[in-house]
Short mmCIF file of C-alpha atoms and ligand atoms in Angstrom, two decimals:
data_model
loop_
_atom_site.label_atom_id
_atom_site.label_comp_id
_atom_site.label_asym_id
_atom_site.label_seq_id
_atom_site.Cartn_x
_atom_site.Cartn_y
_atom_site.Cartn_z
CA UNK A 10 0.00 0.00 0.00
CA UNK A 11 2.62 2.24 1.16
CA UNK A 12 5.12 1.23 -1.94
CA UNK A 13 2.37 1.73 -4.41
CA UNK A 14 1.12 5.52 -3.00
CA UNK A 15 4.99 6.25 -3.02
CA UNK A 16 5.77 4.70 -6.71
CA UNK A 17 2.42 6.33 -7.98
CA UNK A 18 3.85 9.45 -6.56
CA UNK A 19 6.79 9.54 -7.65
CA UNK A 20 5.83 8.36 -11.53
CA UNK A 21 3.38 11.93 -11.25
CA UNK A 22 6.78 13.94 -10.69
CA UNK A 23 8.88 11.96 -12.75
CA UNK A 24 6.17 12.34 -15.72
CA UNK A 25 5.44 16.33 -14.45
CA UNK A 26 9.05 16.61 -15.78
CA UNK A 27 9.25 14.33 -18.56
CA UNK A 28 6.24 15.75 -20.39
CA UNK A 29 6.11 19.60 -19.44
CA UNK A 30 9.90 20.11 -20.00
CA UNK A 31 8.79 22.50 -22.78
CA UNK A 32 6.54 24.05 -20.31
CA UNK A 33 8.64 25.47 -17.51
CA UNK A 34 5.68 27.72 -16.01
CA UNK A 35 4.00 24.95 -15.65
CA UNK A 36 6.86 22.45 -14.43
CA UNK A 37 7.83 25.16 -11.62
CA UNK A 38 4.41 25.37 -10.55
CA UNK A 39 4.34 21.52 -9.80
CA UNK A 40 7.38 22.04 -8.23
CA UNK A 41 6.08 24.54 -5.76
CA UNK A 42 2.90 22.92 -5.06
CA UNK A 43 5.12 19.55 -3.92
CA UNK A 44 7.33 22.10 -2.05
CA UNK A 45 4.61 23.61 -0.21
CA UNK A 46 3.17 20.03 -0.04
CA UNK A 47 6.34 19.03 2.05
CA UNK A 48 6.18 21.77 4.38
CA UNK A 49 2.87 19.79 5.27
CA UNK A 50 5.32 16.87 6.48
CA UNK A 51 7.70 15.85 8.90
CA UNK A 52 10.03 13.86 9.90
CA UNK A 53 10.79 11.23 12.34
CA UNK A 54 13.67 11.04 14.26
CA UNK A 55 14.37 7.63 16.10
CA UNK A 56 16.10 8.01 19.34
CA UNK A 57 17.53 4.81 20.99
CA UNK A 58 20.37 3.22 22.99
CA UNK A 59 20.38 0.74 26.42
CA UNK A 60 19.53 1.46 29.40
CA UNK A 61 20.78 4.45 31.87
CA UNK A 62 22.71 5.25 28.39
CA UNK A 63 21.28 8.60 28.34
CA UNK A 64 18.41 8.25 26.26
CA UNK A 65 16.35 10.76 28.27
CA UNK A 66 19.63 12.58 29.15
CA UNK A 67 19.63 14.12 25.13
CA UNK A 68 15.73 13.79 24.66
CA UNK A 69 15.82 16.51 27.40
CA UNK A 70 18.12 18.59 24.86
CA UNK A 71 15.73 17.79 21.97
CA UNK A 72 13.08 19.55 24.36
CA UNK A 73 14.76 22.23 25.64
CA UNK A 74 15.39 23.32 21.70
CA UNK A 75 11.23 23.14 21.56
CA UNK A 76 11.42 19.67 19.69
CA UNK A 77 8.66 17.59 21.02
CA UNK A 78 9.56 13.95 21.95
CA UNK A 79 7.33 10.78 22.23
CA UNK A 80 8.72 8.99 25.04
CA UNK A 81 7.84 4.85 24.70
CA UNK A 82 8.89 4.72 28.56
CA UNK A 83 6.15 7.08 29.09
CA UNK A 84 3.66 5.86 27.27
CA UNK A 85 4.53 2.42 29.14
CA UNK A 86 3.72 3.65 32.26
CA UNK A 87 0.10 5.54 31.25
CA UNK A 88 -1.24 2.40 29.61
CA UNK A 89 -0.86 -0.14 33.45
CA UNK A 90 -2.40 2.83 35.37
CA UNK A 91 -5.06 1.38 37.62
CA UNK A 92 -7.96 0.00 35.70
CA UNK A 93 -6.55 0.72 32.44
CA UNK A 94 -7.04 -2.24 30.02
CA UNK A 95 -3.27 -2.86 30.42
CA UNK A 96 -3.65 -2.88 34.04
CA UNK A 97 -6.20 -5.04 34.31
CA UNK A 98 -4.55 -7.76 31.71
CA UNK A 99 -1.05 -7.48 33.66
CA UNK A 100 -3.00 -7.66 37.04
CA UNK A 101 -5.37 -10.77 35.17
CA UNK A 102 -1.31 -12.40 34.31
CA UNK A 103 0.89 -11.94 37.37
CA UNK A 104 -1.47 -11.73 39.96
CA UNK A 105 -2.24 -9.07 43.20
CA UNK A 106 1.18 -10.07 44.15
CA UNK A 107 2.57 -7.10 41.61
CA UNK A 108 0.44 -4.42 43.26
CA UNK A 109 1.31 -1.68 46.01
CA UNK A 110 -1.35 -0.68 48.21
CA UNK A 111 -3.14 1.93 46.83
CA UNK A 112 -3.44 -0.58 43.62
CA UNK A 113 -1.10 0.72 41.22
CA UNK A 114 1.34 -1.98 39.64
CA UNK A 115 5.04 -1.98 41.83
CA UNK A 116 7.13 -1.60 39.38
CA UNK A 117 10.31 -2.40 41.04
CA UNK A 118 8.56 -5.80 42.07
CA UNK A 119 7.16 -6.65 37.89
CA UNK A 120 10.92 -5.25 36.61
CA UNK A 121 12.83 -8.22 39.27
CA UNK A 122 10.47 -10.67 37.48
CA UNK A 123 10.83 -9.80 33.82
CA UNK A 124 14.15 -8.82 33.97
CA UNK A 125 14.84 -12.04 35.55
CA UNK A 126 12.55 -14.40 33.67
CA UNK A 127 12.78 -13.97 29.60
CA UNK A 128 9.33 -16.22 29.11
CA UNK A 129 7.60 -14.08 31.46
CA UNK A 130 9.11 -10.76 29.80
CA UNK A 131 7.96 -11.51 26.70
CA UNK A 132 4.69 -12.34 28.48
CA UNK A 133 4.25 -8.77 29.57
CA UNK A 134 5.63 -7.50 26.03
CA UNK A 135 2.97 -9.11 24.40
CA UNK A 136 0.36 -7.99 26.68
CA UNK A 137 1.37 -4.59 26.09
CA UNK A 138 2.33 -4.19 22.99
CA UNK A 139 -0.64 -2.90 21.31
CA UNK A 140 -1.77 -0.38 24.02
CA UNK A 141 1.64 0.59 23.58
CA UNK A 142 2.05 1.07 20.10
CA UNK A 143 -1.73 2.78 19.86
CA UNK A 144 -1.00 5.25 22.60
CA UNK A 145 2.50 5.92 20.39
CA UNK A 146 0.58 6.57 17.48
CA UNK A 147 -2.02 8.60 19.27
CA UNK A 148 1.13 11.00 20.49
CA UNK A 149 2.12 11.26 16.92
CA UNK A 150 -0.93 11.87 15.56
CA UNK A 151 -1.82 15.07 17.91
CA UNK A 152 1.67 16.45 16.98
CA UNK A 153 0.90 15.67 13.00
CA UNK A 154 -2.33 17.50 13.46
CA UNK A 155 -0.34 20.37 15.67
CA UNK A 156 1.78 20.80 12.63
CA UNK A 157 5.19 19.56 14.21
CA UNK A 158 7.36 19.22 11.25
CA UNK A 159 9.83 16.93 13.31
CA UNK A 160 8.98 14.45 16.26
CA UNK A 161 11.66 12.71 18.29
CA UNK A 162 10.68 9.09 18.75
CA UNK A 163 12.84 7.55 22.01
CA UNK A 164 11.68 4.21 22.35
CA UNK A 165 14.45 2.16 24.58
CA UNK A 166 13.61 -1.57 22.13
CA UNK A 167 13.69 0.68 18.57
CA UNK A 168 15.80 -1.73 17.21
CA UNK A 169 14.01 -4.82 18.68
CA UNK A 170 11.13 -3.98 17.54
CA UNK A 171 12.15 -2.97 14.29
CA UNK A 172 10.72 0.86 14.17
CA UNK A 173 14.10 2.00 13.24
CA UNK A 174 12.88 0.98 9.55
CA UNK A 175 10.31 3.61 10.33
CA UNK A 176 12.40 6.47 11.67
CA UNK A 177 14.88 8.44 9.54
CA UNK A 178 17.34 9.33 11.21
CA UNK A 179 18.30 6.71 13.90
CA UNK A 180 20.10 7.82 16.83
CA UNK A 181 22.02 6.08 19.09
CA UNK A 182 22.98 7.04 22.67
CA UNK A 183 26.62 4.57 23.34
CA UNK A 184 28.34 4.37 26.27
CA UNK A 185 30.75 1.74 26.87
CA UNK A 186 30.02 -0.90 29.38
CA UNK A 187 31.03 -0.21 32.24
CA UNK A 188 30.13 3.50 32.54
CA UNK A 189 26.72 2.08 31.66
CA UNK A 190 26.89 -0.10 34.83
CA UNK A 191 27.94 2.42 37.10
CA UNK A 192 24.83 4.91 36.19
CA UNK A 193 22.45 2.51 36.22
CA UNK A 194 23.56 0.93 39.87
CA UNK A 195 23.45 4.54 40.98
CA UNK A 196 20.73 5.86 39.24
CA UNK A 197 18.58 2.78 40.14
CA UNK A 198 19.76 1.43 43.29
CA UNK A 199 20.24 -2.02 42.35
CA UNK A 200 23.16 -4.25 42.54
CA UNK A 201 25.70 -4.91 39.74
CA UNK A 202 23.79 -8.37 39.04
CA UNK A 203 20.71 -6.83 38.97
CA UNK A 204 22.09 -3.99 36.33
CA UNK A 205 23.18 -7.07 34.24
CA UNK A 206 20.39 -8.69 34.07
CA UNK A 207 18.59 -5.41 32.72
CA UNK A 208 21.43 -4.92 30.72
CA UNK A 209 21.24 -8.59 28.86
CA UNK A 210 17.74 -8.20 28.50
CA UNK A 211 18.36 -5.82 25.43
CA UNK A 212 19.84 -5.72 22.10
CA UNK A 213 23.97 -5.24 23.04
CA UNK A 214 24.91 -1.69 22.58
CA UNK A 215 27.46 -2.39 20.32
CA UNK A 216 25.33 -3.88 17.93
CA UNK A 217 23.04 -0.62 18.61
CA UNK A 218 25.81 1.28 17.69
CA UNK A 219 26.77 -0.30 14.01
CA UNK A 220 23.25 0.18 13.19
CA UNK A 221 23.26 3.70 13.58
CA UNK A 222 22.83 6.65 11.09
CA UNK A 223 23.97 8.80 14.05
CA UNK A 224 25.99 7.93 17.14
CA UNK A 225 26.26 10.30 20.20
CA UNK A 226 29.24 9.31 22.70
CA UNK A 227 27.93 10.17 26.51
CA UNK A 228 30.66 8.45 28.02
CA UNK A 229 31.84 11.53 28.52
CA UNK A 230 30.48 14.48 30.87
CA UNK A 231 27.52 16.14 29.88
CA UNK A 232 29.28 18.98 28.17
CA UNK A 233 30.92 16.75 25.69
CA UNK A 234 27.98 14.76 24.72
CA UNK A 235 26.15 18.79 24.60
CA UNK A 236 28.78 19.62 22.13
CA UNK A 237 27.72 16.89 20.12
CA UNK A 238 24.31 17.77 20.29
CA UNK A 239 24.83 20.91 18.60
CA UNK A 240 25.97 18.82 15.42
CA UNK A 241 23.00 16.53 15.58
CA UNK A 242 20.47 19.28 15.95
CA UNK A 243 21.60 20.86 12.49
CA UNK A 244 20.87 17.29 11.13
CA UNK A 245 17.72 16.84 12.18
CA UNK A 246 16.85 19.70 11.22
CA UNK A 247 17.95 19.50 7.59
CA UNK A 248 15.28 20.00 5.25
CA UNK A 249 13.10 16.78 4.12
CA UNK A 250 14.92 14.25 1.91
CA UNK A 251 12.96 12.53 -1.08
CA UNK A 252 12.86 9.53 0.78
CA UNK A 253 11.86 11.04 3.72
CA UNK A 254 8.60 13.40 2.02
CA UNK A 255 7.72 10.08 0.34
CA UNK A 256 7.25 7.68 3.88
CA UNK A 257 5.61 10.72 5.41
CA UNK A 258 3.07 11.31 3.08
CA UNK A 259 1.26 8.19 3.88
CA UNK A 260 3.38 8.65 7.24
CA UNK A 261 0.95 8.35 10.32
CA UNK A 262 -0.96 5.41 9.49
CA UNK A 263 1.82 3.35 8.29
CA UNK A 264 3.84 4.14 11.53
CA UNK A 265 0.63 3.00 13.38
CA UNK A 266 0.35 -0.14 11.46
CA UNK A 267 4.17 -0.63 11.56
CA UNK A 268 4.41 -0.04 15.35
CA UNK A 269 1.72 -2.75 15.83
CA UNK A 270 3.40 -5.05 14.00
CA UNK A 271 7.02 -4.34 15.55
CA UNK A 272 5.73 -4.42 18.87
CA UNK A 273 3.98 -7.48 18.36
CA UNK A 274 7.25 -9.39 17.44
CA UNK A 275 8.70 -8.21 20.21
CA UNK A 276 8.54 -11.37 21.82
CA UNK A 277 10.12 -13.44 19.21
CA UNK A 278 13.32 -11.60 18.72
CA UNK A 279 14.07 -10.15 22.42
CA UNK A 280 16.08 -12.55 24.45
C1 COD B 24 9.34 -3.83 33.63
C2 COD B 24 8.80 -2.49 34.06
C3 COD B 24 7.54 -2.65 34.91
C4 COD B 24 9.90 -1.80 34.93
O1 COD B 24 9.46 -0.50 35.24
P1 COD B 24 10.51 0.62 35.74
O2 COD B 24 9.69 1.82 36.15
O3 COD B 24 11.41 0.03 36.76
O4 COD B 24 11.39 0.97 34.49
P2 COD B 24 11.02 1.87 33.20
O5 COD B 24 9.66 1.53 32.71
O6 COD B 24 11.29 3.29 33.51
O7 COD B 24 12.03 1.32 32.10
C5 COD B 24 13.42 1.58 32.25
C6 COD B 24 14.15 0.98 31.11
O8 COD B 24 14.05 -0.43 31.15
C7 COD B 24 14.17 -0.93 29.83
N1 COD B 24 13.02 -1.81 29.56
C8 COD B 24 11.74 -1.62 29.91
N2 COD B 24 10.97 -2.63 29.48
C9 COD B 24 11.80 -3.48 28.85
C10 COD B 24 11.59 -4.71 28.21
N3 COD B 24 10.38 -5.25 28.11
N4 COD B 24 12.67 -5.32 27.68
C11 COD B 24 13.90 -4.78 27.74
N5 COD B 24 14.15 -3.61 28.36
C12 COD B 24 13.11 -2.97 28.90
C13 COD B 24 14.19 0.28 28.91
O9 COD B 24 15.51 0.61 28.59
C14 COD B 24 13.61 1.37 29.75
O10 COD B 24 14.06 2.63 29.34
C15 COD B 24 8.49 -1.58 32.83
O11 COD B 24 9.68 -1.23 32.20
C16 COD B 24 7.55 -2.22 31.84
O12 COD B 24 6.37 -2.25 32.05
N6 COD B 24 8.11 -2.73 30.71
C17 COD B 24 7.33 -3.34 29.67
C18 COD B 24 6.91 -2.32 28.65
C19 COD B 24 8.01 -1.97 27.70
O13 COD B 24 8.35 -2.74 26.84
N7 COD B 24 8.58 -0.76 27.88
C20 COD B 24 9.60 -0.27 27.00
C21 COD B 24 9.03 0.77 26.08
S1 COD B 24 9.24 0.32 24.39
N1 ATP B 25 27.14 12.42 30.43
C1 ATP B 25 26.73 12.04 31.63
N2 ATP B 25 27.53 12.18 32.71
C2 ATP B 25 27.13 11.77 33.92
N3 ATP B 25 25.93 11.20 34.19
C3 ATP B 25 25.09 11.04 33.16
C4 ATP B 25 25.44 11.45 31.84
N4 ATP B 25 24.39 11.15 31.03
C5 ATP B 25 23.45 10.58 31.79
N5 ATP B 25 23.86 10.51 33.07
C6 ATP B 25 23.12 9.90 34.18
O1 ATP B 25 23.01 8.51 33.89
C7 ATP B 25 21.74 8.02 34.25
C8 ATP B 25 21.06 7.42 33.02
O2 ATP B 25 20.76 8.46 32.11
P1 ATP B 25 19.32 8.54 31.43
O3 ATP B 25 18.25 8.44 32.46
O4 ATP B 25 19.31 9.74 30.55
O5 ATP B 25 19.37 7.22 30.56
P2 ATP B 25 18.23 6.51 29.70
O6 ATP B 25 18.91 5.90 28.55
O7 ATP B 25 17.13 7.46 29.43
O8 ATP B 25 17.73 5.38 30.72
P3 ATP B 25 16.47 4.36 30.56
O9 ATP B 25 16.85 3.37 29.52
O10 ATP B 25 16.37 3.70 31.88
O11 ATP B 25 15.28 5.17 30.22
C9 ATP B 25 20.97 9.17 34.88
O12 ATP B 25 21.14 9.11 36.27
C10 ATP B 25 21.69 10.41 34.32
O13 ATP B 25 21.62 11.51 35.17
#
């Protein structure tokens, strides 16, 4: 569906050049119309990396240059609030066990069992995958219909999922290993075992890394990995490629559909 709306597309410009080339007035005006079309667009930006490598750490940068950001962590957390469909499926799974007091899910007790237990991760992936991927795709669509012309997309399992197919450019936040042990032991509290395990439960970092189209280093202090903010910014804010107007135009709906289906083989390719 998507291929075809592109390829039709693109035959209508190739043939708005290959017939009216005698015609210039009337080649321009084409032109301009698909210019003004693309200001209609936007673009996509994947942010990714592992965990405590400073994902929110630069989406906080994207912010604080008025970029908006869809955070997948986020969206995580809204769809198990008590009595949400999520809740109540996650609840229906793992038992009252999981809950605090007041009924909300403890997520320090559900994160020592998936992160733990790959059967009953993917267990919990798959139960909420789609409220996660429809609540994504709700956040997009509000900033589509806002106009945003670029929309930062930090999901933590881009890769896993397979959304960086969807997201132009990809970003990934590296650290090396062991400063990524250290901030997450201190950030989270939790021994170096327990930083492992949440560690192993992703796609390595490394791997992350070669699959990049751009890699920020925040190894470093916070100035450094600032500095090379500054570079990325001017990236993402390039103006639309070709390839990038085209998967837009049809964009919303076939990040929706995409996201479902990502999400939904989550549980096949995680470890
Ligand atoms: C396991 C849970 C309860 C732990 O909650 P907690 O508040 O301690 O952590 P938080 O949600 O802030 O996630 C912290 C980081 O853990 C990593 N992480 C979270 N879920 C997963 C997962 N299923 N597999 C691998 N890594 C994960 C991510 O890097 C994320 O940034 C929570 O992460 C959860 O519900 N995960 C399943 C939903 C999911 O896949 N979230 C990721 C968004 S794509
Ligand atoms: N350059 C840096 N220097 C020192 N500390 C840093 C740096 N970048 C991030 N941190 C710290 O490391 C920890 C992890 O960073 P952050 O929360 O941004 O990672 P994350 O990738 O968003 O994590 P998660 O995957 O859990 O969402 C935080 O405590 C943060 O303050």
């Amino acid at each position: 569906m998507k291929q075809s709306a592109f390829c039709g597309q693109h035959q209508a410009i190739k043939n708005t050049f290959l017939v009216d080339t005698e015609n210039r007035d009337l080649a321009s005006s084409s032109v301009c119309e698909i210019s003004r079309e693309r200001e209609r667009e936007m673009r996509v930006v994947g942010l990714t990396g592992g965990i405590a490598s400073g994902k929110s750490t630069v989406s906080n940068l994207f912010k604080s240059e008025g970029l908006p950001v869809v955070d997948a962590d986020v969206v995580a957390r809204d769809v198990v609030r008590k009595g949400t469909g999520g809740w109540k499926k996650v609840v229906k799974a793992f038992g009252n066990d999981i809950l605090l007091e007041n009924g909300e899910i403890d997520r320090a007790c559900l994160g020592q069992i998936v992160f733990t237990d790959p059967a009953k991760r993917q267990l919990l992936n798959r139960l909420l995958a789609p409220h996660i991927s429809s609540g994504i795709f709700w956040e997009v669509l509000k900033l589509w219909i806002k106009g945003s012309k670029v929309i930062i997309l930090d999901i933590p399992l881009l890769f896993e999922v397979k959304m960086d197919r969807r997201t132009s450019p990809v970003i990934v936040v590296w650290v090396d290993h062991e400063t990524q042990i250290n901030r997450l032991m201190a950030r989270d509290g939790i021994s170096e075992e327990e930083a492992n395990n949440k560690i192993n439960a992703q796609m390595e970092l490394d791997l992350k890394k070669t699959k990049a189209d751009i890699i920020i280093d925040n190894s470093g202090t916070i100035e450094e990995t600032k500095l090379q903010f500054e570079k990325v910014l001017s990236q993402v804010n390039r103006p639309l490629t070709w390839k990038e107007y085209a998967r837009s135009r049809d964009g919303i709906f076939w990040i929706f559909t995409s996201t479902v289906v990502g999400v939904l083989a989550l549980h096949k390719h995680l470890p």
